Tab-separated table of C-alpha atoms in Angstrom:
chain	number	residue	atom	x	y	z
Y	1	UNK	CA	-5.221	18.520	-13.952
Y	2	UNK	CA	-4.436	21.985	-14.310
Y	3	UNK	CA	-7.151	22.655	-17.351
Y	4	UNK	CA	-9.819	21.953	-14.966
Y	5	UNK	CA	-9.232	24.453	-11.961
Y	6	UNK	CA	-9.332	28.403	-11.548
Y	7	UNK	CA	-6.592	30.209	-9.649
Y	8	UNK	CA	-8.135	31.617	-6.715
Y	9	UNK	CA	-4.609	32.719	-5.199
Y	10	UNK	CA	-1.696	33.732	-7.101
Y	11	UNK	CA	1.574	32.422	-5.774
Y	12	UNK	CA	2.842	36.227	-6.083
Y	13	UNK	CA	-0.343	37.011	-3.391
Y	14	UNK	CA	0.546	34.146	-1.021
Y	15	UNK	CA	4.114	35.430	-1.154
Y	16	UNK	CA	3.288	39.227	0.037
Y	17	UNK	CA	0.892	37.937	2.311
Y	18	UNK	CA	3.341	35.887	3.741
Y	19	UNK	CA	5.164	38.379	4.899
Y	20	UNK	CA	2.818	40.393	6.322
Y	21	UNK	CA	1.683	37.333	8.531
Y	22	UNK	CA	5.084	36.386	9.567
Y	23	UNK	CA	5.987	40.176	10.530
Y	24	UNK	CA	2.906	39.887	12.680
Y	25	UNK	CA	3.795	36.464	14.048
Y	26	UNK	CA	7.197	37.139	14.887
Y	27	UNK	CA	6.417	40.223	17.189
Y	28	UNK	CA	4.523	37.646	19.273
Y	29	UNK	CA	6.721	34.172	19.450
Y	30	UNK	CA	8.639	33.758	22.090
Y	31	UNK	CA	12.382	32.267	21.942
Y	32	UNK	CA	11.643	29.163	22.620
Y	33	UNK	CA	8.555	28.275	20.480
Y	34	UNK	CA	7.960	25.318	18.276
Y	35	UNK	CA	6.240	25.764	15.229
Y	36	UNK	CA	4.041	22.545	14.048
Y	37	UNK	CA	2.620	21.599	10.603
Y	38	UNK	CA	-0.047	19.615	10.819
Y	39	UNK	CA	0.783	17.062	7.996
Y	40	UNK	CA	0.133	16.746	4.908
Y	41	UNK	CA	-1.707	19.743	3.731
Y	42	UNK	CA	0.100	22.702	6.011
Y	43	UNK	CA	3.861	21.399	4.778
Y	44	UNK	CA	4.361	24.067	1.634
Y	45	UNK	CA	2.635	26.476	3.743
Y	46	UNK	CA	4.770	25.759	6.782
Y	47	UNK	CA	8.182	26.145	4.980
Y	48	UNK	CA	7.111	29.905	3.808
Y	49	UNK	CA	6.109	30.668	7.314
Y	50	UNK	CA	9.340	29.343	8.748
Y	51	UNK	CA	11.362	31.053	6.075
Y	52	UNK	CA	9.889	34.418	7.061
Y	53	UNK	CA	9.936	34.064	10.287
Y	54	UNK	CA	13.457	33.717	10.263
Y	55	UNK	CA	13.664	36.856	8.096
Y	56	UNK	CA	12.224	38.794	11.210
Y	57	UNK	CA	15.102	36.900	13.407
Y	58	UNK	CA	13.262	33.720	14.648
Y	59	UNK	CA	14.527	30.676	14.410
Y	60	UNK	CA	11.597	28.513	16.056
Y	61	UNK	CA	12.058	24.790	16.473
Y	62	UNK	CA	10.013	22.312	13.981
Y	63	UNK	CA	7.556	19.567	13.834
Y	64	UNK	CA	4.887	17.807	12.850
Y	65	UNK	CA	1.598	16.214	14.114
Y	66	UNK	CA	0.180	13.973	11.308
Y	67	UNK	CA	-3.435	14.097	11.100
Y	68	UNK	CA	-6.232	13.195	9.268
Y	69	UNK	CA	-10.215	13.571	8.403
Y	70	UNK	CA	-10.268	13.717	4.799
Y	71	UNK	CA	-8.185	10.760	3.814
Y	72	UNK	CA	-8.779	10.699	-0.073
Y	73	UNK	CA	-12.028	11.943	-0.062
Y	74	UNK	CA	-13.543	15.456	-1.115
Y	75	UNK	CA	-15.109	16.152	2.583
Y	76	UNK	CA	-14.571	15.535	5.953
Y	77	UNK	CA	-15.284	11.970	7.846
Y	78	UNK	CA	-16.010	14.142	10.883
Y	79	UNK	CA	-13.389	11.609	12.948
Y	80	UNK	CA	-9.821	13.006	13.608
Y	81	UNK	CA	-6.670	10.199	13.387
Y	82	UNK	CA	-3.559	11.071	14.770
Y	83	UNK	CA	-1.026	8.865	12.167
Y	84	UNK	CA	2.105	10.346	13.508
Y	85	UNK	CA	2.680	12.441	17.066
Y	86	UNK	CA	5.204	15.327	17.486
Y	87	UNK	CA	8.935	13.498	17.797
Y	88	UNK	CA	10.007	16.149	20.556
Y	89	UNK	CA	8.450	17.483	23.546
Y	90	UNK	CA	6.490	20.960	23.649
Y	91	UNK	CA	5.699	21.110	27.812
Y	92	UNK	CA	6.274	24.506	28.941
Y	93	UNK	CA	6.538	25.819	25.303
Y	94	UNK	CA	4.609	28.443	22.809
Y	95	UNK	CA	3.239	26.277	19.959
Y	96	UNK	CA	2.218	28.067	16.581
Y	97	UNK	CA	0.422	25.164	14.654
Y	98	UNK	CA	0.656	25.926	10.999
Y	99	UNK	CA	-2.419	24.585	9.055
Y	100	UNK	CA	-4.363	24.707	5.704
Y	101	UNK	CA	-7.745	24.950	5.661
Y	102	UNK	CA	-10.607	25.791	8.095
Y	103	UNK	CA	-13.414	24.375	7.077
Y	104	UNK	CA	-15.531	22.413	9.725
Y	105	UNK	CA	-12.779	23.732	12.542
Y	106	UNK	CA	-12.499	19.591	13.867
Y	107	UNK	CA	-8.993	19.451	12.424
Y	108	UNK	CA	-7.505	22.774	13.900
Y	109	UNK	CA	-9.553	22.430	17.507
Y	110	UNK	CA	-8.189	18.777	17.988
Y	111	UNK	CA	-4.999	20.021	16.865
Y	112	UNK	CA	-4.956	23.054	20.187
Y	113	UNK	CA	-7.016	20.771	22.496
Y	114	UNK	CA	-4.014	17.668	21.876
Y	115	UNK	CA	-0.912	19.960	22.041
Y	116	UNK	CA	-2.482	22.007	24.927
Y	117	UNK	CA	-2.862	18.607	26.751
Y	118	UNK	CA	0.897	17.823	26.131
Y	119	UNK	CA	1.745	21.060	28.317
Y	120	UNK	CA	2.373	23.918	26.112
Y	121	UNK	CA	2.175	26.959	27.499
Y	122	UNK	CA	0.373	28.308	24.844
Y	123	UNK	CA	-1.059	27.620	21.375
Y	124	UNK	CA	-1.434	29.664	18.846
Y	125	UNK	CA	-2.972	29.151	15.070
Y	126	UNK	CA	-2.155	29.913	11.389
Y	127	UNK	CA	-4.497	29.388	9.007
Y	128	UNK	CA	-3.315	29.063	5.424
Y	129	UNK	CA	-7.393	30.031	4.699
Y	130	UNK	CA	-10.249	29.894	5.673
Y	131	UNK	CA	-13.844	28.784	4.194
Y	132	UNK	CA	-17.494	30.029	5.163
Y	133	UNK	CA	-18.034	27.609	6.657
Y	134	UNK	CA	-15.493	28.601	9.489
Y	135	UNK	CA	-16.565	32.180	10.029
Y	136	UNK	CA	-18.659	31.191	13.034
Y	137	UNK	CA	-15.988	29.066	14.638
Y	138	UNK	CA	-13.298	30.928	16.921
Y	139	UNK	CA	-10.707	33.152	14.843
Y	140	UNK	CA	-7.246	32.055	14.045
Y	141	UNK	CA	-4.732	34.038	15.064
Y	142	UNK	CA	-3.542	34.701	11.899
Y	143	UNK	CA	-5.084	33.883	8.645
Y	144	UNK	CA	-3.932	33.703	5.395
Y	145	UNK	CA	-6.787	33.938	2.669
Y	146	UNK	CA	-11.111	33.994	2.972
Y	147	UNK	CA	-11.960	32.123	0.396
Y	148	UNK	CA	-15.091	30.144	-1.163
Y	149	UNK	CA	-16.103	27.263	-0.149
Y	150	UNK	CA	-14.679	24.979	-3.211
Y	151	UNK	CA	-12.104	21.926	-3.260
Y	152	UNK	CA	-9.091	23.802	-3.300
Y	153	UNK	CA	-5.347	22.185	-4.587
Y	154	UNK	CA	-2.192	23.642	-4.737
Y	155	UNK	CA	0.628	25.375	-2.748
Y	156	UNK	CA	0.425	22.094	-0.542
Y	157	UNK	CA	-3.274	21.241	-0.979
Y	158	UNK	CA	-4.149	18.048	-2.716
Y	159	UNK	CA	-6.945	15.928	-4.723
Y	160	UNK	CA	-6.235	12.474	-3.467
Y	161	UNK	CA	-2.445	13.321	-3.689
Y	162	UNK	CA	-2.714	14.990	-6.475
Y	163	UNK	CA	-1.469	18.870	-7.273
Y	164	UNK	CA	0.144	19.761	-3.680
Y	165	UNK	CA	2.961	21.185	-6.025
Y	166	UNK	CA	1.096	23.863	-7.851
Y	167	UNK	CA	2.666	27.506	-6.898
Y	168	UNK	CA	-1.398	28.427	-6.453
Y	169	UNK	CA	-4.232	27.802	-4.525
Y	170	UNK	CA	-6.483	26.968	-7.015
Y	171	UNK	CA	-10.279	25.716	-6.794
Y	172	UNK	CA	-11.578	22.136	-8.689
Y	173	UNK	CA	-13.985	23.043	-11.576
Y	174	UNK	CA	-16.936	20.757	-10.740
């Protein structure tokens, strides 16, 4: 798999930007937040953020909404699944959802609209990065990477399962 992709993101670049974005984030999240992957894709990603965080002396709680619009395929089925809800409550709470991509948004604005709806006080977003496609949509609040609007795998990412364990972000050759 490897031979037929082009590192768009070096794991040393996702590593200093990760701590820029997790200085920033941590100068915002309260006590009591709960940070939430959004599973599968945001799970590498996720671990890095919490990691850092707690570098900056935040210990957020953890968890994980699993959903999907992709399923094995290269692009979107426009139709968000929920396959697994958080396991704790988040009422009252700052959320920081954790995510991979912003493409189309439908992922990431399902995400706020559901975990707004189960009462927390506030949600706030981290992108891993972002595609063209998403530069009209609203801003996250804190974004990894721009980057072209490819198939990308690694550092979580994933072709039908495959190469989520690649230290890069790297883009399919087509």
């Amino acid at each position: 798999m490897t031979s037929q992709l082009d590192i768009l993101v070096s794991s040393q670049e996702i590593d200093s930007r990760i701590q820029v974005l997790t200085g920033q984030i941590a100068g915002r999240l309260e006590e009591d937040a709960v940070v939430v992957g959004l599973l599968q894709g945001a799970f590498v990603f996720m671990a890095d953020v919490v990691r850092g965080l707690a570098r900056h002396g935040k210990t957020p709680r953890t968890d994980f909404l699993w959903l999907s619009s992709y399923g094995d395929a290269h692009e979107s089925g426009g139709r968000i699944n929920v396959l697994a809800d958080l396991q704790k409550p988040i009422g009252g709470r700052q959320v920081l959802i954790v995510d991979d991509v912003y493409d189309t948004g439908r992922t990431i604005l399902f995400a706020k609209s559901y975990l707004a709806s189960k009462g927390a006080s506030e949600v706030l977003t981290c992108l891993l990065a972002r595609k063209p496609l998403a530069a009209e949509l609203p801003a996250p609040d804190y974004l990894g990477f721009d980057l072209p609007d490819r198939f990308l795998v690694g550092y979580g990412l994933d072709d039908a399962g495959r190469g989520r364990g690649l230290p890069d972000i790297c883009a399919v050759r087509t």
